[in-house]
């Protein structure tokens, strides 16, 4: 397995009835990379993420992770293999405490048990700044706390690849920096991160490389400056 | 071997029965297919319609179909009330799957047991001049008690189809579950649209009930054998496609009729269950699905 | 803390049971107590799939009757002893749960629920058509003779059902406090998120369906000896479906305690009421109570108590 072949999305196509959500999209993400995925609303970003995480099955093409074809592997097993994601609209386990929310991925994806699981949960709470809310019901959290819990849960699965789906949507500028900080820290620990975002300054600051989707197709890929200068990208966002 | 006459009769009866099944299933196609409301109580409302027709038929000699039409506004009102309770208690809070289901089961239960308390478990039937007669086309006999409901069902289907495709409110109903934001921008209140839609769904139960009691005797617990049927039709028919519902209903009617003729009538119920499972396994989007 | 409560309840039940038998009461009370304990099993079983996992089973009667009719077949064909009946009832009903789960649990929860409704109707049809077990007319079953230590066979059945109730509660408590229980709760709260957090949702749902079905079947296994005349109308009674749903709803669906409270409260009320009002009216009232609870107090009495205490985590 070469460092290049960490996550390979090869010609992935996804249809919903008559609607083509993704048309032959290909990407290659390198290990340890900070990768950005942007595009106008409805361009297929979340669909692509769903295909990578296994929530959806792509109709054509392959998803290869660490040299292994995972196209037919169910989502929960992909998580155990090292792919974790956070959700655009947070999906906390509302009947549980914040801490117990973390225990689920710890126990099921990371296979941690008992005391060890408790310690690791505490560590993640500390990293996310949620220690004070450890025993609060997940249903009572504020917006930013929920987003941190989303990231925290994804972290608890001990991923090699983390996909953050619009983790900063609707947050204030300071809160955006807060989340960005956490993502940088996670990447520093060796976790490859794919960030999907609309907040341009965050994407530009964070990403080493960026891919742009529009209407289910990849229309550009490259470093932040190249993407900013790309005419096709500008057209996609502003319209003809 | 297999008698061709028997086969022909079974198929024809199945088609007619299927037409009737469409009348019963349209309400579920709208409620479940278009609004995503799992109204398992729909068949018991059909039975309620049958009893309303029975009462007016025995008391006033009112023709069943006329009675069915007359009661339609009443059932529409019931539908709106039921939906309001459902919406306020569950849909608004996002609890519709578990608790909404239990709610409709409770409603089903209350209506069925209520009818049992009022009328007992005996079978009830109606009298009308055309029930009991048959037409003959060669070897094939067509009972009027099957033909008339099928024709009425076709008219009902056609009416609903035109309404949902051609009128503003009808098109709004088709759109409401997919894009309520767009609806609001057009000035329509999604909740009111759903009120109307669910009202219409239950309103169809009135006429469907009239047709049911024309086809055969009715008693309260019959609603449960129809639950599998109507959801099988709704799923097979593409969840909200009116034309698909009719076609799916005919398919199921023929399947049941053939099963009934060659394996015995009590197995007909298992057919729709089997079709439902098959439809869900193979094509959850149905024949005409989106 | 949980373990202690559970232990206390079990010991309490055993003591109450023994005391009950020593009292030498009228046989009628054994019949009534049997029914209430039977509902403890059914409500607890239902709740493992309904309350813990969030999948609603409307076909309790199908699993219960399957247990009963499996017993009928084994009694008639092999004169099998009670332990065999219990094991067989659990096994067959468990298989049914696994089967229906396998067919429908990959789809939305509502399709599972609809399938359970249709299942009950289909199974009843099959039994009605099966002459060996008496068809629509029903079949007579002779109770074995008196056993030592027990005043009558019915007293023995009461003791058996008491043990089954303890078994059911033990299973529910064990699941609830284990990793499996936490996984089921995650599925209930948000299945998509659970799957992405590494929870094998399909597998866990199948476990829940199988265990739930097994317990319902084991509750039905002694039924033929209890009623001595088994017919489809009573084995598939709508009572079972609505009660096994209403009891957890009334008591509380998130823990093993709720169904027990609901079963004892509602079961006792119904036993008292049957003497005074018709069974149909009885059922109607249960239906109304069910709707009232699901609209106004969906977390049951336990939920209300928690809200009054100032609410908070589980």
PDB file of N, CA, C and O in Angstrom, chain C residues 243-280:
ATOM      1  N   UNK C 243     -52.635  -5.232  24.825  1.00  0.00           N
ATOM      2  CA  UNK C 243     -52.102  -5.179  26.184  1.00  0.00           C
ATOM      3  C   UNK C 243     -50.584  -5.152  26.219  1.00  0.00           C
ATOM      4  O   UNK C 243     -49.982  -4.386  26.972  1.00  0.00           O
ATOM      5  N   UNK C 244     -49.955  -5.986  25.393  1.00  0.00           N
ATOM      6  CA  UNK C 244     -48.491  -6.028  25.442  1.00  0.00           C
ATOM      7  C   UNK C 244     -47.888  -4.715  24.965  1.00  0.00           C
ATOM      8  O   UNK C 244     -46.718  -4.445  25.164  1.00  0.00           O
ATOM      9  N   UNK C 245     -48.713  -3.897  24.311  1.00  0.00           N
ATOM     10  CA  UNK C 245     -48.303  -2.579  23.875  1.00  0.00           C
ATOM     11  C   UNK C 245     -48.642  -1.542  24.942  1.00  0.00           C
ATOM     12  O   UNK C 245     -47.839  -0.674  25.283  1.00  0.00           O
ATOM     13  N   UNK C 246     -49.845  -1.652  25.483  1.00  0.00           N
ATOM     14  CA  UNK C 246     -50.311  -0.644  26.429  1.00  0.00           C
ATOM     15  C   UNK C 246     -49.559  -0.716  27.748  1.00  0.00           C
ATOM     16  O   UNK C 246     -49.260   0.307  28.360  1.00  0.00           O
ATOM     17  N   UNK C 247     -49.233  -1.932  28.182  1.00  0.00           N
ATOM     18  CA  UNK C 247     -48.586  -2.061  29.489  1.00  0.00           C
ATOM     19  C   UNK C 247     -47.226  -1.384  29.554  1.00  0.00           C
ATOM     20  O   UNK C 247     -46.964  -0.632  30.508  1.00  0.00           O
ATOM     21  N   UNK C 248     -46.339  -1.594  28.589  1.00  0.00           N
ATOM     22  CA  UNK C 248     -45.091  -0.827  28.633  1.00  0.00           C
ATOM     23  C   UNK C 248     -45.328   0.675  28.456  1.00  0.00           C
ATOM     24  O   UNK C 248     -44.656   1.490  29.088  1.00  0.00           O
ATOM     25  N   UNK C 249     -46.292   1.041  27.608  1.00  0.00           N
ATOM     26  CA  UNK C 249     -46.581   2.456  27.404  1.00  0.00           C
ATOM     27  C   UNK C 249     -47.006   3.106  28.711  1.00  0.00           C
ATOM     28  O   UNK C 249     -46.639   4.235  29.007  1.00  0.00           O
ATOM     29  N   UNK C 250     -47.801   2.385  29.480  1.00  0.00           N
ATOM     30  CA  UNK C 250     -48.286   2.935  30.742  1.00  0.00           C
ATOM     31  C   UNK C 250     -47.170   2.971  31.770  1.00  0.00           C
ATOM     32  O   UNK C 250     -46.976   3.950  32.475  1.00  0.00           O
ATOM     33  N   UNK C 251     -46.430   1.876  31.875  1.00  0.00           N
ATOM     34  CA  UNK C 251     -45.396   1.810  32.900  1.00  0.00           C
ATOM     35  C   UNK C 251     -44.158   2.623  32.546  1.00  0.00           C
ATOM     36  O   UNK C 251     -43.564   3.276  33.392  1.00  0.00           O
ATOM     37  N   UNK C 252     -43.761   2.584  31.279  1.00  0.00           N
ATOM     38  CA  UNK C 252     -42.517   3.247  30.889  1.00  0.00           C
ATOM     39  C   UNK C 252     -41.693   2.312  30.036  1.00  0.00           C
ATOM     40  O   UNK C 252     -41.537   1.142  30.375  1.00  0.00           O
ATOM     41  N   UNK C 253     -41.189   2.827  28.910  1.00  0.00           N
ATOM     42  CA  UNK C 253     -40.584   1.916  27.940  1.00  0.00           C
ATOM     43  C   UNK C 253     -39.070   1.808  27.973  1.00  0.00           C
ATOM     44  O   UNK C 253     -38.498   0.981  27.288  1.00  0.00           O
ATOM     45  N   UNK C 254     -38.395   2.650  28.742  1.00  0.00           N
ATOM     46  CA  UNK C 254     -36.942   2.614  28.618  1.00  0.00           C
ATOM     47  C   UNK C 254     -36.236   1.621  29.536  1.00  0.00           C
ATOM     48  O   UNK C 254     -35.065   1.323  29.328  1.00  0.00           O
ATOM     49  N   UNK C 255     -36.943   1.114  30.561  1.00  0.00           N
ATOM     50  CA  UNK C 255     -36.269   0.159  31.436  1.00  0.00           C
ATOM     51  C   UNK C 255     -37.121  -1.090  31.625  1.00  0.00           C
ATOM     52  O   UNK C 255     -38.264  -1.142  31.214  1.00  0.00           O
ATOM     53  N   UNK C 256     -36.544  -2.082  32.302  1.00  0.00           N
ATOM     54  CA  UNK C 256     -37.262  -3.324  32.541  1.00  0.00           C
ATOM     55  C   UNK C 256     -38.381  -3.141  33.555  1.00  0.00           C
ATOM     56  O   UNK C 256     -39.314  -3.953  33.617  1.00  0.00           O
ATOM     57  N   UNK C 257     -38.315  -2.086  34.346  1.00  0.00           N
ATOM     58  CA  UNK C 257     -39.307  -1.863  35.404  1.00  0.00           C
ATOM     59  C   UNK C 257     -40.672  -1.479  34.845  1.00  0.00           C
ATOM     60  O   UNK C 257     -41.710  -1.940  35.320  1.00  0.00           O
ATOM     61  N   UNK C 258     -40.653  -0.634  33.797  1.00  0.00           N
ATOM     62  CA  UNK C 258     -41.905  -0.118  33.243  1.00  0.00           C
ATOM     63  C   UNK C 258     -42.918  -1.192  32.873  1.00  0.00           C
ATOM     64  O   UNK C 258     -44.065  -1.154  33.335  1.00  0.00           O
ATOM     65  N   UNK C 259     -42.546  -2.164  32.038  1.00  0.00           N
ATOM     66  CA  UNK C 259     -43.516  -3.193  31.659  1.00  0.00           C
ATOM     67  C   UNK C 259     -44.067  -3.953  32.864  1.00  0.00           C
ATOM     68  O   UNK C 259     -45.244  -4.326  32.875  1.00  0.00           O
ATOM     69  N   UNK C 260     -43.241  -4.167  33.871  1.00  0.00           N
ATOM     70  CA  UNK C 260     -43.716  -4.883  35.053  1.00  0.00           C
ATOM     71  C   UNK C 260     -44.802  -4.078  35.763  1.00  0.00           C
ATOM     72  O   UNK C 260     -45.875  -4.592  36.094  1.00  0.00           O
ATOM     73  N   UNK C 261     -44.522  -2.779  35.945  1.00  0.00           N
ATOM     74  CA  UNK C 261     -45.515  -1.908  36.577  1.00  0.00           C
ATOM     75  C   UNK C 261     -46.797  -1.888  35.759  1.00  0.00           C
ATOM     76  O   UNK C 261     -47.907  -2.062  36.279  1.00  0.00           O
ATOM     77  N   UNK C 262     -46.636  -1.698  34.451  1.00  0.00           N
ATOM     78  CA  UNK C 262     -47.806  -1.628  33.581  1.00  0.00           C
ATOM     79  C   UNK C 262     -48.602  -2.921  33.605  1.00  0.00           C
ATOM     80  O   UNK C 262     -49.835  -2.909  33.658  1.00  0.00           O
ATOM     81  N   UNK C 263     -47.891  -4.046  33.572  1.00  0.00           N
ATOM     82  CA  UNK C 263     -48.581  -5.332  33.555  1.00  0.00           C
ATOM     83  C   UNK C 263     -49.352  -5.554  34.845  1.00  0.00           C
ATOM     84  O   UNK C 263     -50.507  -5.995  34.831  1.00  0.00           O
ATOM     85  N   UNK C 264     -48.719  -5.242  35.971  1.00  0.00           N
ATOM     86  CA  UNK C 264     -49.397  -5.458  37.246  1.00  0.00           C
ATOM     87  C   UNK C 264     -50.591  -4.522  37.386  1.00  0.00           C
ATOM     88  O   UNK C 264     -51.694  -4.954  37.742  1.00  0.00           O
ATOM     89  N   UNK C 265     -50.391  -3.247  37.054  1.00  0.00           N
ATOM     90  CA  UNK C 265     -51.497  -2.290  37.188  1.00  0.00           C
ATOM     91  C   UNK C 265     -52.658  -2.626  36.257  1.00  0.00           C
ATOM     92  O   UNK C 265     -53.796  -2.826  36.682  1.00  0.00           O
ATOM     93  N   UNK C 266     -52.334  -2.660  34.947  1.00  0.00           N
ATOM     94  CA  UNK C 266     -53.392  -2.871  33.969  1.00  0.00           C
ATOM     95  C   UNK C 266     -53.958  -4.280  34.061  1.00  0.00           C
ATOM     96  O   UNK C 266     -55.167  -4.495  33.942  1.00  0.00           O
ATOM     97  N   UNK C 267     -53.078  -5.254  34.269  1.00  0.00           N
ATOM     98  CA  UNK C 267     -53.542  -6.632  34.370  1.00  0.00           C
ATOM     99  C   UNK C 267     -54.503  -6.817  35.533  1.00  0.00           C
ATOM    100  O   UNK C 267     -55.565  -7.436  35.382  1.00  0.00           O
ATOM    101  N   UNK C 268     -54.126  -6.288  36.691  1.00  0.00           N
ATOM    102  CA  UNK C 268     -55.005  -6.415  37.857  1.00  0.00           C
ATOM    103  C   UNK C 268     -56.329  -5.702  37.613  1.00  0.00           C
ATOM    104  O   UNK C 268     -57.400  -6.246  37.890  1.00  0.00           O
ATOM    105  N   UNK C 269     -56.231  -4.473  37.061  1.00  0.00           N
ATOM    106  CA  UNK C 269     -57.448  -3.716  36.785  1.00  0.00           C
ATOM    107  C   UNK C 269     -58.376  -4.511  35.882  1.00  0.00           C
ATOM    108  O   UNK C 269     -59.588  -4.561  36.094  1.00  0.00           O
ATOM    109  N   UNK C 270     -57.797  -5.148  34.862  1.00  0.00           N
ATOM    110  CA  UNK C 270     -58.634  -5.902  33.942  1.00  0.00           C
ATOM    111  C   UNK C 270     -59.254  -7.122  34.607  1.00  0.00           C
ATOM    112  O   UNK C 270     -60.407  -7.461  34.349  1.00  0.00           O
ATOM    113  N   UNK C 271     -58.491  -7.792  35.471  1.00  0.00           N
ATOM    114  CA  UNK C 271     -59.030  -8.958  36.147  1.00  0.00           C
ATOM    115  C   UNK C 271     -60.203  -8.551  37.039  1.00  0.00           C
ATOM    116  O   UNK C 271     -61.211  -9.253  37.126  1.00  0.00           O
ATOM    117  N   UNK C 272     -60.047  -7.417  37.702  1.00  0.00           N
ATOM    118  CA  UNK C 272     -61.140  -6.909  38.541  1.00  0.00           C
ATOM    119  C   UNK C 272     -62.318  -6.518  37.669  1.00  0.00           C
ATOM    120  O   UNK C 272     -63.471  -6.817  37.970  1.00  0.00           O
ATOM    121  N   UNK C 273     -62.019  -5.854  36.541  1.00  0.00           N
ATOM    122  CA  UNK C 273     -63.090  -5.331  35.692  1.00  0.00           C
ATOM    123  C   UNK C 273     -63.875  -6.425  34.992  1.00  0.00           C
ATOM    124  O   UNK C 273     -65.068  -6.279  34.767  1.00  0.00           O
ATOM    125  N   UNK C 274     -63.217  -7.538  34.648  1.00  0.00           N
ATOM    126  CA  UNK C 274     -63.931  -8.575  33.899  1.00  0.00           C
ATOM    127  C   UNK C 274     -65.158  -9.062  34.634  1.00  0.00           C
ATOM    128  O   UNK C 274     -66.104  -9.541  34.037  1.00  0.00           O
ATOM    129  N   UNK C 275     -65.072  -8.974  35.967  1.00  0.00           N
ATOM    130  CA  UNK C 275     -66.211  -9.423  36.752  1.00  0.00           C
ATOM    131  C   UNK C 275     -67.402  -8.498  36.569  1.00  0.00           C
ATOM    132  O   UNK C 275     -68.553  -8.915  36.612  1.00  0.00           O
ATOM    133  N   UNK C 276     -67.116  -7.215  36.391  1.00  0.00           N
ATOM    134  CA  UNK C 276     -68.213  -6.249  36.357  1.00  0.00           C
ATOM    135  C   UNK C 276     -68.625  -5.806  34.968  1.00  0.00           C
ATOM    136  O   UNK C 276     -69.798  -5.590  34.711  1.00  0.00           O
ATOM    137  N   UNK C 277     -67.650  -5.637  34.051  1.00  0.00           N
ATOM    138  CA  UNK C 277     -68.039  -5.155  32.725  1.00  0.00           C
ATOM    139  C   UNK C 277     -67.718  -6.190  31.654  1.00  0.00           C
ATOM    140  O   UNK C 277     -66.925  -7.089  31.858  1.00  0.00           O
ATOM    141  N   UNK C 278     -68.324  -6.011  30.483  1.00  0.00           N
ATOM    142  CA  UNK C 278     -68.104  -6.970  29.406  1.00  0.00           C
ATOM    143  C   UNK C 278     -66.666  -6.875  28.914  1.00  0.00           C
ATOM    144  O   UNK C 278     -66.015  -5.856  29.051  1.00  0.00           O
ATOM    145  N   UNK C 279     -66.180  -7.949  28.303  1.00  0.00           N
ATOM    146  CA  UNK C 279     -64.785  -7.945  27.865  1.00  0.00           C
ATOM    147  C   UNK C 279     -64.567  -6.958  26.734  1.00  0.00           C
ATOM    148  O   UNK C 279     -63.482  -6.397  26.584  1.00  0.00           O
ATOM    149  N   UNK C 280     -65.595  -6.739  25.920  1.00  0.00           N
ATOM    150  CA  UNK C 280     -65.438  -5.782  24.831  1.00  0.00           C
ATOM    151  C   UNK C 280     -65.270  -4.372  25.378  1.00  0.00           C
ATOM    152  O   UNK C 280     -64.422  -3.606  24.922  1.00  0.00           O
TER     153      UNK C 280
END
